[in-house]
Structures are given as structure tokens and as C-alpha cells.
Amino acid sequence: MKKITLLLTEIANLLTSDSMRWQFLTRINLLLAFMTTLYGTGFYLYTHDLRGLVPNLIEALLFIIIATINQFRLHFMAAHLTVLVSNLTIVYYSALLGSIVEVHLLVIFYVGLAFYLFRDNITHCAISVSITAFAWICCEVTYYLEWVHPIEISRDHLFATRWLAIPFILILDILMISLHIYIIWRQLKSRTQKFAESSHELRNAFQLILSIIEKERRDGHNSPQMDEIYRSALFVRQLVTSELDTAKIEAGQEDQITLHSVEIKPFLDSIVAQNRFLAADKNVTIDYSCKMPTYILTDQPAIIKIVNNLLSNAIKFTPIGSTVSVQIFYSEERWQINVTDQGPGIDQTLLPKIYAPYVSKGGSLEGTGLGLFITRKLVRQLRGSISLTPFDGGTKATIILPLKIGTPPNAHSPIWDRQPLGGKTVLIIEDNEMMLTLTGRFMEQAGAATLLARDALVGYELAQRHIPDAIILDLETSDKISGPAAIRMFKSYVPLQKVPIIVLTGATMKETLAQATNAGAAKCFSKPLPYSDVLIFMRDLFPKNAAIES
């Protein structure tokens, strides 16, 4: 099956390339010559009427001549002659057979052929489509006015003639429709791939900025300027992430929900704390209360996006100097997030379409209108509900989610209060030198010895010599070997087969992440991501270290 898929992909690559477009025209003419000869012969053998054989043989000869003309690089002439000869034949058979055979259904094939052959030339495309349209009109006028008396054949011959022709018509129509569908799919996939590649660079840039700032703040180097940079980076990262998430959702490649036990209050506190920086820019106060069980089962990335989007909207549309209220609480079977702003409310005319992408409740240039679209998608994936209640003096957003109580992990003290990776060696492979250095410092702060490489092949040599306890791999780190291939390379070496490989990636395509997981990655983290999340995952890989330090 895989070989068939690769073959079809190769054929599609050929068909969509400019050099093969005219070779396709030659093959189509030869195919039409074969099909018309076959049909004409079958028609004659069944009806013994030369009116169906001779024109078909002449048409087949003309298609062979057109194919020859095309080989002499007279491409546009050959294309127009193909359309002209074919449509003359359609008009002839529509007059000869009347409504017995729906020959004018070939309009689908010839219009599609015109758009394929002349996709770069509007004038030639319009001429070709006009010829086909004129031929179709001639067919209809001939049917209606009965200028030509159709051939008279028996009922049995009628259906035989009909079903002899229809398979040829359907084959050509399906061929052309499939070709155009595949071309569109290829273009969309290509754009998605380019978007994924550019997102990798964007995520790297924001990861670098935020990592440096977070390290400086942890080291106690704070200043108003540092806070302003941090606010701006968070705001732009949120915009970029919203665009990337929307692209994934619209492409049907959204991330899957995975439930883990989370110490929920500190987790929510940190999200709100980040948004306080954004709120401070407008002198907006966040009135926050949280009453939740210690641990619940939920998807951390989804909750981050949901709360960030609700708070971002509230801060954006509430007046300067006002208050945004955030209330989080639970009952027996559900937990609830209420975010209330003091903004202008939502126009009633916008309510029916407020969750559509690029619809902004305030019409502000600040808003992308993506937040609620993404939020509703995530809430539904978590099997919850979302509602917006406008009132005089603001809007209240309510999220209701099912409550599942979690259990504490083996070690759950703050990741930076100790060195959970003490005595371990971590190999880090990253092509960006600054990111490589920063990641190394984070791992060293967690107690690990580090091996650094800017290329997967160099990293593989280091791994063979030193056998690390874990490998952190940037999935897009090498031009010489793909990320999944690099993972398989590491796993092929017996001493490294049980070494966990943690992937950091800017890729947004579900297929890319799936390839990494299938190749043997223990975990995939999308950029930008706080390194503390990576360390928490790595701490759980080595529970004995955590137990010893406890």
C-alpha cells in the first residue's frame, strides 16, 4: 500500500509540473484516439452503421496528428485543436444519437482540461472554455429544434449504444475531476508545509526570547524594561500561536486531548500571573479566586490556551483602569471558569457568529478574532461547554468542564527547588547555537551533565561514545537527515534503544508529530514551551532520583 501511495504521489508530482503538462496533453490525445477507435468499432459491430465508425476513425487519426503536433512544441495549437476536434465530435454525435447518449456530459472533461492546460494563460483558457460552451449550446439547440433527425435503432441497440458510450464518458470526467482535486490538495499541503516550516522559525525566536527572560527573572534580575519585553513577547506569542492553532484546526490537524494528573491551582495561578503582565499595560486589575481540588485530570496545553484566550479577550476589551474578574470553582461532577470584563459587551448581531474565525466582538484592530474559535474547539474536545453572556457594562464568559479527580505523582515539589536530574547525562541536539546553550544551562541547573551537538549525525557519534540517559532532539535540526530518520538511527544502536528521546519541534502538522512518535520519540513538545514542562516530564522518567532527593 505504501508503494502504491508513493507511486501516486510521484504521478501527481509529474502532472502538476509545467514540463509534464504538455506530455499529459500528448497522452490524453493518444487515449482519446484509442477510446474513439474502440467505441466506433463496437458501435459498428453492434449496429452495422458506418455513421458511427467512419467519423470515429477520422477523429482518432486527428488525435494522433494533434499528439504529433504537440511533440513539435506547438503546445497551444495542439491544446486548442484537441478541444475543437473533441467538441465537433460531441455536436456530431448529439445530432446522430439525440438524447440516447449524454455526450454533452463530456463538457466537464473539456472545461477541466482547459483549466489544467491553460492555468497560466487566462486568454487561451477563455477561448477553450468558449469553444466547449458553444458546442454544448449547439447540442441543446439541436435536441430542441430537431434540425437533424437522430438515427433510428431498436430498443436493444439503443441501450447497448448508450451503455457502450457512458463508461468512456465517465472515465474521462472522473479522470479530470480527480486530477483537479489532487492538484488542489497538493497546493494546500504545500502551503501547510511552508506554514509549518516558517512556524518553526517563529517558535524558535519566541522560545529564545522567553527563555532568556525567564532565566533572568529566576536569577533575580528584574526591571521595568524586562517586564515590558516579557509582556510584548507574551502578547505576540499568543497572536502567533492563535494563527498556528487556527491553521491546524482548519486543516483538520488539531492536537489530540491527553488527560494527565495536574496540580491545578498552582498551574492556574501561573497562567493568571502571566496575564497580569499584559493587564498591567492597561492598568487593568485581575480579581482572581480559585477553589479547586489539589489534583485533577486534564490537558494542560488545552487549559493554557482556554484561560489565556478568555483573559486576553477580557483585558483587550475592558476599559483602562477597570477590573477583570476570574472565578474558578468546582462542584461534585464539574468545574467552572468564569471570566467577566467591564467592556462594552457584545453586539447582539454578532452573537450567532461570534465563534467563527476572524470575528472580533469589538471590531478592534487589536483582535484577530481567533480566540473564541479556538477556545470553543478545545472546550468541545474536553467534552465541556462555553457560553457568553453580555450585560450592561460587560460580558461574562463561562466554561464548564467535567471534573475528574487526579492523583499526586511520586514527586511533586517545585522543579527548581532541587536537582531532579542529578547524576544523569543529557544529550541535546539543536541547530540554533543560542537555543543549544540555553537548553544546556537549563539541564545543568536541574543537575544533569550535558552533551551538546548542532547536528543529528554529530549527536549520534556523541551518543555512541557516551551513552546518555536521555536525548533532547530538535526535530528540524539537520538538512542531512530528517527528524524521524534521526530517531530511528538512534534506536537502531542497541545500547541506545532504551534511552528516551524527547523531541522539541516547531512543526504544526499532525503527520510530522505522528512520524516522530512512531519512530520512537518518548514525548513531543511544541515550541515555544517553558523548559520547566520538559524537566517535569524528564523528572518522571527518573523517579528514583526524585525519591532519593525527597
Short mmCIF file of C-alpha atoms in Angstrom, two decimals, residues 24-303:
data_model
loop_
_atom_site.label_atom_id
_atom_site.label_comp_id
_atom_site.label_asym_id
_atom_site.label_seq_id
_atom_site.Cartn_x
_atom_site.Cartn_y
_atom_site.Cartn_z
CA PHE A 24 -0.05 14.89 -20.39
CA LEU A 25 -1.73 16.51 -23.43
CA THR A 26 0.05 14.03 -25.73
CA ARG A 27 -1.07 11.10 -23.61
CA ILE A 28 -4.64 12.40 -23.47
CA ASN A 29 -4.76 12.62 -27.28
CA LEU A 30 -3.47 9.07 -27.62
CA LEU A 31 -6.00 7.91 -25.02
CA LEU A 32 -8.81 9.69 -26.89
CA ALA A 33 -7.64 8.11 -30.18
CA PHE A 34 -7.76 4.66 -28.57
CA MET A 35 -11.17 5.23 -26.93
CA THR A 36 -12.83 6.65 -30.05
CA THR A 37 -11.49 3.75 -32.16
CA LEU A 38 -12.75 1.26 -29.58
CA TYR A 39 -16.15 2.92 -29.34
CA GLY A 40 -16.56 3.31 -33.12
CA THR A 41 -15.65 -0.35 -33.70
CA GLY A 42 -18.06 -1.52 -31.02
CA PHE A 43 -20.83 0.71 -32.38
CA TYR A 44 -20.33 -0.67 -35.90
CA LEU A 45 -20.19 -4.32 -34.80
CA TYR A 46 -23.45 -3.90 -32.94
CA THR A 47 -25.40 -1.65 -35.35
CA HIS A 48 -23.58 -2.25 -38.69
CA ASP A 49 -23.93 1.51 -39.28
CA LEU A 50 -20.89 3.22 -40.82
CA ARG A 51 -22.07 6.60 -39.50
CA GLY A 52 -20.68 5.59 -36.13
CA LEU A 53 -17.46 4.03 -37.37
CA VAL A 54 -16.03 6.33 -40.06
CA PRO A 55 -16.24 9.62 -38.07
CA ASN A 56 -14.64 7.88 -35.08
CA LEU A 57 -11.74 6.61 -37.16
CA ILE A 58 -11.25 10.09 -38.64
CA GLU A 59 -11.35 11.57 -35.13
CA ALA A 60 -8.82 9.00 -33.88
CA LEU A 61 -6.48 9.91 -36.77
CA LEU A 62 -6.84 13.62 -35.93
CA PHE A 63 -5.97 12.98 -32.27
CA ILE A 64 -2.80 11.15 -33.35
CA ILE A 65 -1.88 14.09 -35.63
CA ILE A 66 -2.52 16.53 -32.73
CA ALA A 67 -0.27 14.45 -30.46
CA THR A 68 2.45 14.69 -33.10
CA ILE A 69 1.99 18.48 -33.39
CA ASN A 70 2.34 18.74 -29.62
CA GLN A 71 5.65 16.87 -29.73
CA PHE A 72 6.95 19.64 -32.03
CA ARG A 73 6.38 22.07 -29.10
CA LEU A 74 3.32 23.72 -30.70
CA HIS A 75 1.58 23.26 -27.39
CA PHE A 76 -1.13 25.92 -27.51
CA MET A 77 -2.12 24.94 -31.05
CA ALA A 78 -2.32 21.29 -30.07
CA ALA A 79 -4.40 22.10 -26.98
CA HIS A 80 -6.94 24.18 -28.91
CA LEU A 81 -7.14 21.57 -31.68
CA THR A 82 -7.83 18.88 -29.07
CA VAL A 83 -10.73 20.88 -27.67
CA LEU A 84 -12.03 21.85 -31.14
CA VAL A 85 -11.97 18.32 -32.63
CA SER A 86 -13.49 16.83 -29.49
CA ASN A 87 -16.34 19.33 -29.37
CA LEU A 88 -17.11 18.92 -33.09
CA THR A 89 -17.43 15.20 -32.39
CA ILE A 90 -19.73 15.91 -29.44
CA VAL A 91 -22.00 18.03 -31.65
CA TYR A 92 -21.99 15.35 -34.38
CA TYR A 93 -22.94 12.53 -32.02
CA SER A 94 -25.53 14.60 -30.20
CA ALA A 95 -27.21 15.13 -33.60
CA LEU A 96 -26.76 11.50 -34.66
CA LEU A 97 -27.89 9.86 -31.44
CA GLY A 98 -30.13 12.57 -29.99
CA SER A 99 -30.71 12.13 -26.28
CA ILE A 100 -29.76 8.43 -26.40
CA VAL A 101 -26.23 9.15 -25.18
CA GLU A 102 -25.43 12.09 -22.91
CA VAL A 103 -22.35 13.06 -24.90
CA HIS A 104 -22.58 16.65 -23.72
CA LEU A 105 -21.54 15.39 -20.26
CA LEU A 106 -18.04 15.49 -21.73
CA VAL A 107 -18.26 19.25 -21.14
CA ILE A 108 -16.96 18.50 -17.62
CA PHE A 109 -13.84 16.87 -19.04
CA TYR A 110 -13.07 19.54 -21.61
CA VAL A 111 -13.65 22.52 -19.31
CA GLY A 112 -11.40 20.83 -16.76
CA LEU A 113 -8.80 20.15 -19.44
CA ALA A 114 -8.83 23.84 -20.45
CA PHE A 115 -8.23 24.98 -16.86
CA TYR A 116 -5.43 22.45 -16.46
CA LEU A 117 -3.59 23.18 -19.72
CA PHE A 118 -4.07 26.97 -19.71
CA ARG A 119 -3.87 27.65 -15.95
CA ASP A 120 -1.21 30.31 -16.58
CA ASN A 121 -2.96 31.97 -19.54
CA ILE A 122 -6.43 33.41 -18.99
CA THR A 123 -6.97 34.34 -22.68
CA HIS A 124 -6.30 30.84 -24.03
CA CYS A 125 -8.34 29.32 -21.22
CA ALA A 126 -11.30 31.58 -22.05
CA ILE A 127 -11.08 30.64 -25.77
CA SER A 128 -11.03 26.94 -24.96
CA VAL A 129 -13.94 27.16 -22.49
CA SER A 130 -15.90 29.27 -25.01
CA ILE A 131 -15.50 26.55 -27.69
CA THR A 132 -16.81 23.96 -25.24
CA ALA A 133 -19.70 26.20 -24.15
CA PHE A 134 -20.65 26.90 -27.79
CA ALA A 135 -20.62 23.17 -28.56
CA TRP A 136 -22.88 22.49 -25.56
CA ILE A 137 -25.33 25.17 -26.76
CA CYS A 138 -25.33 23.60 -30.25
CA CYS A 139 -26.18 20.23 -28.69
CA GLU A 140 -29.11 21.68 -26.78
CA VAL A 141 -30.42 23.63 -29.78
CA THR A 142 -30.18 20.50 -31.95
CA TYR A 143 -32.13 18.50 -29.36
CA TYR A 144 -34.82 21.16 -29.13
CA LEU A 145 -35.25 22.11 -32.80
CA GLU A 146 -34.54 18.64 -34.22
CA TRP A 147 -32.55 20.06 -37.13
CA VAL A 148 -31.00 16.62 -37.63
CA HIS A 149 -33.16 13.52 -37.38
CA PRO A 150 -31.45 11.07 -34.95
CA ILE A 151 -30.56 7.59 -36.07
CA GLU A 152 -33.37 5.09 -35.63
CA ILE A 153 -32.34 1.91 -33.86
CA SER A 154 -34.13 -0.76 -31.89
CA ARG A 155 -34.64 -0.51 -28.13
CA ASP A 156 -31.99 -3.17 -27.52
CA HIS A 157 -29.50 -1.37 -29.77
CA LEU A 158 -30.44 1.92 -28.07
CA PHE A 159 -29.41 0.74 -24.60
CA ALA A 160 -26.36 -1.09 -25.93
CA THR A 161 -25.19 2.10 -27.63
CA ARG A 162 -25.90 4.12 -24.51
CA TRP A 163 -24.01 1.84 -22.14
CA LEU A 164 -21.17 1.46 -24.61
CA ALA A 165 -20.57 5.22 -24.57
CA ILE A 166 -21.32 6.14 -20.94
CA PRO A 167 -18.31 4.27 -19.40
CA PHE A 168 -15.94 6.21 -21.70
CA ILE A 169 -17.61 9.50 -20.76
CA LEU A 170 -17.47 8.72 -17.03
CA ILE A 171 -13.82 7.62 -17.21
CA LEU A 172 -12.79 10.93 -18.80
CA ASP A 173 -14.89 13.05 -16.42
CA ILE A 174 -13.67 11.21 -13.32
CA LEU A 175 -10.08 11.44 -14.57
CA MET A 176 -10.29 15.21 -14.91
CA ILE A 177 -12.17 15.80 -11.63
CA SER A 178 -9.66 13.60 -9.77
CA LEU A 179 -6.75 15.46 -11.34
CA HIS A 180 -8.06 18.85 -10.21
CA ILE A 181 -8.90 17.60 -6.71
CA TYR A 182 -5.39 16.21 -6.37
CA ILE A 183 -3.80 19.43 -7.64
CA ILE A 184 -5.79 21.48 -5.11
CA TRP A 185 -4.85 19.03 -2.34
CA ARG A 186 -1.19 19.25 -3.29
CA GLN A 187 -1.28 23.04 -3.25
CA LEU A 188 -2.96 23.13 0.16
CA LYS A 189 -0.50 20.60 1.54
CA SER A 190 2.41 22.58 0.15
CA ARG A 191 1.14 25.79 1.76
CA THR A 192 0.57 23.99 5.06
CA GLN A 193 4.09 22.60 4.91
CA LYS A 194 5.57 26.04 4.24
CA PHE A 195 3.48 27.44 7.08
CA ALA A 196 4.80 24.69 9.37
CA GLU A 197 8.39 25.45 8.36
CA SER A 198 8.00 29.18 8.98
CA SER A 199 6.27 28.48 12.31
CA HIS A 200 9.36 26.54 13.38
CA GLU A 201 11.45 29.68 12.96
CA LEU A 202 8.86 31.83 14.74
CA ARG A 203 8.61 29.42 17.66
CA ASN A 204 12.40 29.26 17.92
CA ALA A 205 12.62 33.05 18.11
CA PHE A 206 9.97 33.36 20.84
CA GLN A 207 11.37 30.37 22.72
CA LEU A 208 14.74 32.11 22.77
CA ILE A 209 13.35 35.45 23.98
CA LEU A 210 11.12 33.97 26.68
CA SER A 211 13.78 31.52 27.87
CA ILE A 212 16.32 34.29 28.36
CA ILE A 213 13.82 36.48 30.20
CA GLU A 214 12.57 33.63 32.40
CA LYS A 215 16.14 32.75 33.36
CA GLU A 216 16.98 36.36 34.19
CA ARG A 217 13.85 36.72 36.32
CA ARG A 218 14.61 33.49 38.17
CA ASP A 219 18.10 34.80 38.85
CA GLY A 220 16.55 37.94 40.37
CA HIS A 221 17.45 40.33 37.54
CA ASN A 222 14.18 42.21 37.21
CA SER A 223 13.49 45.66 35.81
CA PRO A 224 10.54 47.59 34.28
CA GLN A 225 12.19 47.23 30.88
CA MET A 226 12.47 43.46 31.34
CA ASP A 227 8.79 43.30 32.30
CA GLU A 228 7.82 45.30 29.20
CA ILE A 229 9.81 42.96 26.93
CA TYR A 230 8.21 39.98 28.65
CA ARG A 231 4.70 41.45 28.18
CA SER A 232 5.32 42.15 24.50
CA ALA A 233 6.79 38.70 23.86
CA LEU A 234 3.83 37.02 25.57
CA PHE A 235 1.35 39.09 23.56
CA VAL A 236 2.99 38.41 20.18
CA ARG A 237 3.48 34.73 21.05
CA GLN A 238 -0.23 34.48 21.78
CA LEU A 239 -1.09 36.01 18.39
CA VAL A 240 1.29 33.66 16.55
CA THR A 241 0.04 30.63 18.47
CA SER A 242 -3.58 31.54 17.67
CA GLU A 243 -2.81 31.75 13.95
CA LEU A 244 -0.96 28.41 14.03
CA ASP A 245 -3.72 26.70 16.03
CA THR A 246 -6.36 28.00 13.63
CA ALA A 247 -4.38 26.75 10.63
CA LYS A 248 -4.15 23.31 12.24
CA ILE A 249 -7.87 23.20 13.09
CA GLU A 250 -8.93 24.30 9.59
CA ALA A 251 -6.62 21.66 8.11
CA GLY A 252 -8.12 19.00 10.39
CA GLN A 253 -4.80 18.57 12.20
CA GLU A 254 -5.65 19.80 15.67
CA ASP A 255 -3.80 18.33 18.63
CA GLN A 256 -5.33 15.38 20.43
CA ILE A 257 -6.51 15.83 24.02
CA THR A 258 -4.48 13.83 26.57
CA LEU A 259 -5.53 13.82 30.23
CA HIS A 260 -2.84 13.92 32.92
CA SER A 261 -2.95 14.44 36.66
CA VAL A 262 -2.23 18.16 37.26
CA GLU A 263 -1.77 20.10 40.49
CA ILE A 264 -4.33 22.51 39.20
CA LYS A 265 -4.24 25.58 41.47
CA PRO A 266 -0.51 26.43 41.08
CA PHE A 267 -0.92 25.70 37.37
CA LEU A 268 -3.85 28.14 37.02
CA ASP A 269 -2.09 30.66 39.28
CA SER A 270 0.88 30.74 36.88
CA ILE A 271 -1.40 31.34 33.85
CA VAL A 272 -3.17 34.22 35.58
CA ALA A 273 0.17 35.63 36.76
CA GLN A 274 1.41 35.79 33.16
CA ASN A 275 -1.73 37.65 32.13
CA ARG A 276 -1.26 40.16 34.96
CA PHE A 277 1.74 41.44 33.00
CA LEU A 278 -0.47 42.06 29.97
CA ALA A 279 -3.18 43.61 32.14
CA ALA A 280 -0.69 45.96 33.80
CA ASP A 281 -0.04 47.57 30.43
CA LYS A 282 -3.63 48.92 30.50
CA ASN A 283 -3.69 49.40 34.27
CA VAL A 284 -6.30 46.65 34.47
CA THR A 285 -6.66 44.71 37.73
CA ILE A 286 -7.36 40.97 37.69
CA ASP A 287 -9.58 39.91 40.60
CA TYR A 288 -8.79 36.20 40.86
CA SER A 289 -10.14 33.42 43.06
CA CYS A 290 -9.60 29.69 42.67
CA LYS A 291 -11.17 26.92 44.76
CA MET A 292 -10.26 23.57 43.25
CA PRO A 293 -9.22 20.06 44.34
CA THR A 294 -5.45 19.59 44.64
CA TYR A 295 -5.15 17.32 41.60
CA ILE A 296 -7.46 16.86 38.61
CA LEU A 297 -7.19 15.03 35.30
CA THR A 298 -6.99 17.48 32.40
CA ASP A 299 -4.99 18.50 29.33
CA GLN A 300 -2.53 21.22 30.31
CA PRO A 301 -1.90 22.76 26.84
CA ALA A 302 -5.66 23.00 26.23
CA ILE A 303 -6.32 24.69 29.60
#
